[in-house]
XYZ file of N, CA and C in Angstrom:
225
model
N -62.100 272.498 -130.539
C -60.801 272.887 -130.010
C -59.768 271.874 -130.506
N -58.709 272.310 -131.263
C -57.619 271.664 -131.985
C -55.971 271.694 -131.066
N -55.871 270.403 -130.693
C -54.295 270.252 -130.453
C -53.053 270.027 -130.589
N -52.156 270.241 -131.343
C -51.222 269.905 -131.925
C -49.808 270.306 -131.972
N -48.830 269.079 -131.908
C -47.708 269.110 -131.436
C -46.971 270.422 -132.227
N -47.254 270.209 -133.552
C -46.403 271.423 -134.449
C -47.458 271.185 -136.036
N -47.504 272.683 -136.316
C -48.380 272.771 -136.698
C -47.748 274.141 -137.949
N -47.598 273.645 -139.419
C -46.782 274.617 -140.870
C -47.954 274.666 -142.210
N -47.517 275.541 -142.321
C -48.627 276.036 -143.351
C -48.288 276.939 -143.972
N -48.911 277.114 -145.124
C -48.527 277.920 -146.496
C -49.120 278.195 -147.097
N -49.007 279.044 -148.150
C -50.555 279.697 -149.134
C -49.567 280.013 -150.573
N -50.610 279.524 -151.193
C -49.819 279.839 -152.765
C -50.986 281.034 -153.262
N -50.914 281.679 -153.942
C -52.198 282.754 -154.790
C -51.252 282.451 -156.035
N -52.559 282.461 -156.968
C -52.682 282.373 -158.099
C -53.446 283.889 -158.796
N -52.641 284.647 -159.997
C -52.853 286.275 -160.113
C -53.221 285.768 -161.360
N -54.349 286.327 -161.519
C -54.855 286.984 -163.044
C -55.180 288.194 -163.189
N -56.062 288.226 -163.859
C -56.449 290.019 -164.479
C -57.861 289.911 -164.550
N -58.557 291.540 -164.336
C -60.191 291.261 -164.270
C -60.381 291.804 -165.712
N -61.794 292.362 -165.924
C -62.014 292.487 -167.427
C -61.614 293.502 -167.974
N -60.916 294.317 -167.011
C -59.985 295.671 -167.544
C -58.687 295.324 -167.753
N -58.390 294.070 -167.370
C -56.771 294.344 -167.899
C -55.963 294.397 -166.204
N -56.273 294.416 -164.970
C -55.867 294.996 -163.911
C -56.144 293.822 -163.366
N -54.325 293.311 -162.418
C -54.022 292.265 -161.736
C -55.220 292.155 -160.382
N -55.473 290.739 -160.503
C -56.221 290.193 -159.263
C -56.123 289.020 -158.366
N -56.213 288.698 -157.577
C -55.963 287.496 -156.890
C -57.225 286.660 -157.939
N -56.825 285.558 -158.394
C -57.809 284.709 -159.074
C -57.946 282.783 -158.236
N -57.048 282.583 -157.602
C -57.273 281.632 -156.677
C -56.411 281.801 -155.513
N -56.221 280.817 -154.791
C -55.610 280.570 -153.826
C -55.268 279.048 -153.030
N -54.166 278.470 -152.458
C -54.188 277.967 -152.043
C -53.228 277.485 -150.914
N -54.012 276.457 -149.790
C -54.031 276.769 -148.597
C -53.077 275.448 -148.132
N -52.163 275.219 -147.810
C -51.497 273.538 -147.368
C -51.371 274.132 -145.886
N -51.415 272.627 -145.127
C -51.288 273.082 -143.906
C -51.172 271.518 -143.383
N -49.980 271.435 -142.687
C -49.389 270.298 -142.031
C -49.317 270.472 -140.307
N -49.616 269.282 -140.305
C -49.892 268.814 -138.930
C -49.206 267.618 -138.295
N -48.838 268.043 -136.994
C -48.179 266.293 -136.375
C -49.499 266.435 -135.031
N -50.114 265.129 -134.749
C -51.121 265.095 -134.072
C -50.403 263.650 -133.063
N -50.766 263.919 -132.120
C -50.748 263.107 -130.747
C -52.061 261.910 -131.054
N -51.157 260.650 -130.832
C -52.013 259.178 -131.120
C -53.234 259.789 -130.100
N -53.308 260.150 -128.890
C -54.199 260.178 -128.342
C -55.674 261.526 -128.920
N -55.065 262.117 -130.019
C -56.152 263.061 -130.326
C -56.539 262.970 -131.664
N -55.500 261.433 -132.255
C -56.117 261.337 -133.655
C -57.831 261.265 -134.309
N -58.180 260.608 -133.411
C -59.832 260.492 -133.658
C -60.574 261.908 -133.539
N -59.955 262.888 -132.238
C -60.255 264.205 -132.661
C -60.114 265.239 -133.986
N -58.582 264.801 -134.204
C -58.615 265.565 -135.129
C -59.046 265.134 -136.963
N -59.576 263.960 -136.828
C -60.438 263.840 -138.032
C -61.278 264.510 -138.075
N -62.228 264.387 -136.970
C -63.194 265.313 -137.080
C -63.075 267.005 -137.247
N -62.319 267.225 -136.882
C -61.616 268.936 -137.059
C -61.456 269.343 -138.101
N -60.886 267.886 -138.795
C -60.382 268.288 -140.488
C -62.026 268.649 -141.515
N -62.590 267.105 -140.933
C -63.789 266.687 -141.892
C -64.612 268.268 -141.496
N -64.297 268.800 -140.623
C -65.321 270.505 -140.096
C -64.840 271.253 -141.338
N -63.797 271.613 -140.969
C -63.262 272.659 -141.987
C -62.560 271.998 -143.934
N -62.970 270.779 -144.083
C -62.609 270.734 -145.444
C -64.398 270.849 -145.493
N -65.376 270.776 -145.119
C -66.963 270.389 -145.190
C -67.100 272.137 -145.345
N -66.581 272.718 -144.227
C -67.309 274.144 -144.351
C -66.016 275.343 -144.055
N -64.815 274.929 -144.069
C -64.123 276.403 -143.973
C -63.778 276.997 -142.746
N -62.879 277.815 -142.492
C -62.504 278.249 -141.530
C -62.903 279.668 -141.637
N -62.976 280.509 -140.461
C -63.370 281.868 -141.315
C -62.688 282.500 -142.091
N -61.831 282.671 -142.343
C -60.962 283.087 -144.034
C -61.189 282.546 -144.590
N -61.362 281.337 -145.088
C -61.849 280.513 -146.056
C -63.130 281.078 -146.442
N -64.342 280.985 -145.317
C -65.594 281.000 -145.617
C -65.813 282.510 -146.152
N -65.425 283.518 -145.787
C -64.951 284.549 -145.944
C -64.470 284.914 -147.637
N -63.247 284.900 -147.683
C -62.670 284.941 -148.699
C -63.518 284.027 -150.069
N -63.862 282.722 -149.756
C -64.391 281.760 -150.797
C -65.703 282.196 -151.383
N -66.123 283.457 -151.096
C -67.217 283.535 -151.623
C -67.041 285.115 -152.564
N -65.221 285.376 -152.683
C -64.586 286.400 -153.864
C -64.091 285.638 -154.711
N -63.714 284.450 -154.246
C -62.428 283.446 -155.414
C -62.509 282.099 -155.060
N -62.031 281.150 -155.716
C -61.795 279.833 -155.722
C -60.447 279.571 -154.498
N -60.964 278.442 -153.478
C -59.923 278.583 -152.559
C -60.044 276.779 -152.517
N -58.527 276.446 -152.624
C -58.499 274.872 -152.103
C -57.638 274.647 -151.280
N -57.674 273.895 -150.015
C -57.202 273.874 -148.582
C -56.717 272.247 -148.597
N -55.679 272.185 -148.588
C -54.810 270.567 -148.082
C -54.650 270.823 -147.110
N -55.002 269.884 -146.018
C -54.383 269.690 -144.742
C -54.122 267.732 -144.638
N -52.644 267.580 -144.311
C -52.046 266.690 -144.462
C -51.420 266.403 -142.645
N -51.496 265.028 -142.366
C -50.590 265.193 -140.847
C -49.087 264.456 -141.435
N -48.718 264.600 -140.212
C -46.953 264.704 -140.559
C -46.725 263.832 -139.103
């Protein structure tokens, strides 16, 4: 369980083409900023180290059609 004061995020996709010639999502990527409370910093390392280790379910989801890389940065 994750707590946080304010919490922005964004996604870039990256488009290519498959072997016909026809546009596809070919990566993606995930930034996501955080302001965390001194008192839940030690929590939320561990939150991060969860989901940069194994994914969130869109991630885990999605990452197994395309290449997905996830920044999460605190603020």
């Amino acid at each position: 369980d994750a707590r946080y004061k304010e919490l922005e995020s964004s996604i870039r996709w990256r488009y290519g083409k498959d072997e016909s010639g026809r546009r596809i999502i070919d990566s993606m990527e995930i930034n996501v900023n955080v302001e965390v409370s001194d008192e839940l910093r030690s929590e939320f390392s561990e939150v991060v180290k969860e989901h940069m280790d194994h994914g969130c379910l869109i991630t885990r989801s999605l990452k197994r059609g395309f290449p997905i890389k996830l920044n999460i940065t605190e603020i």
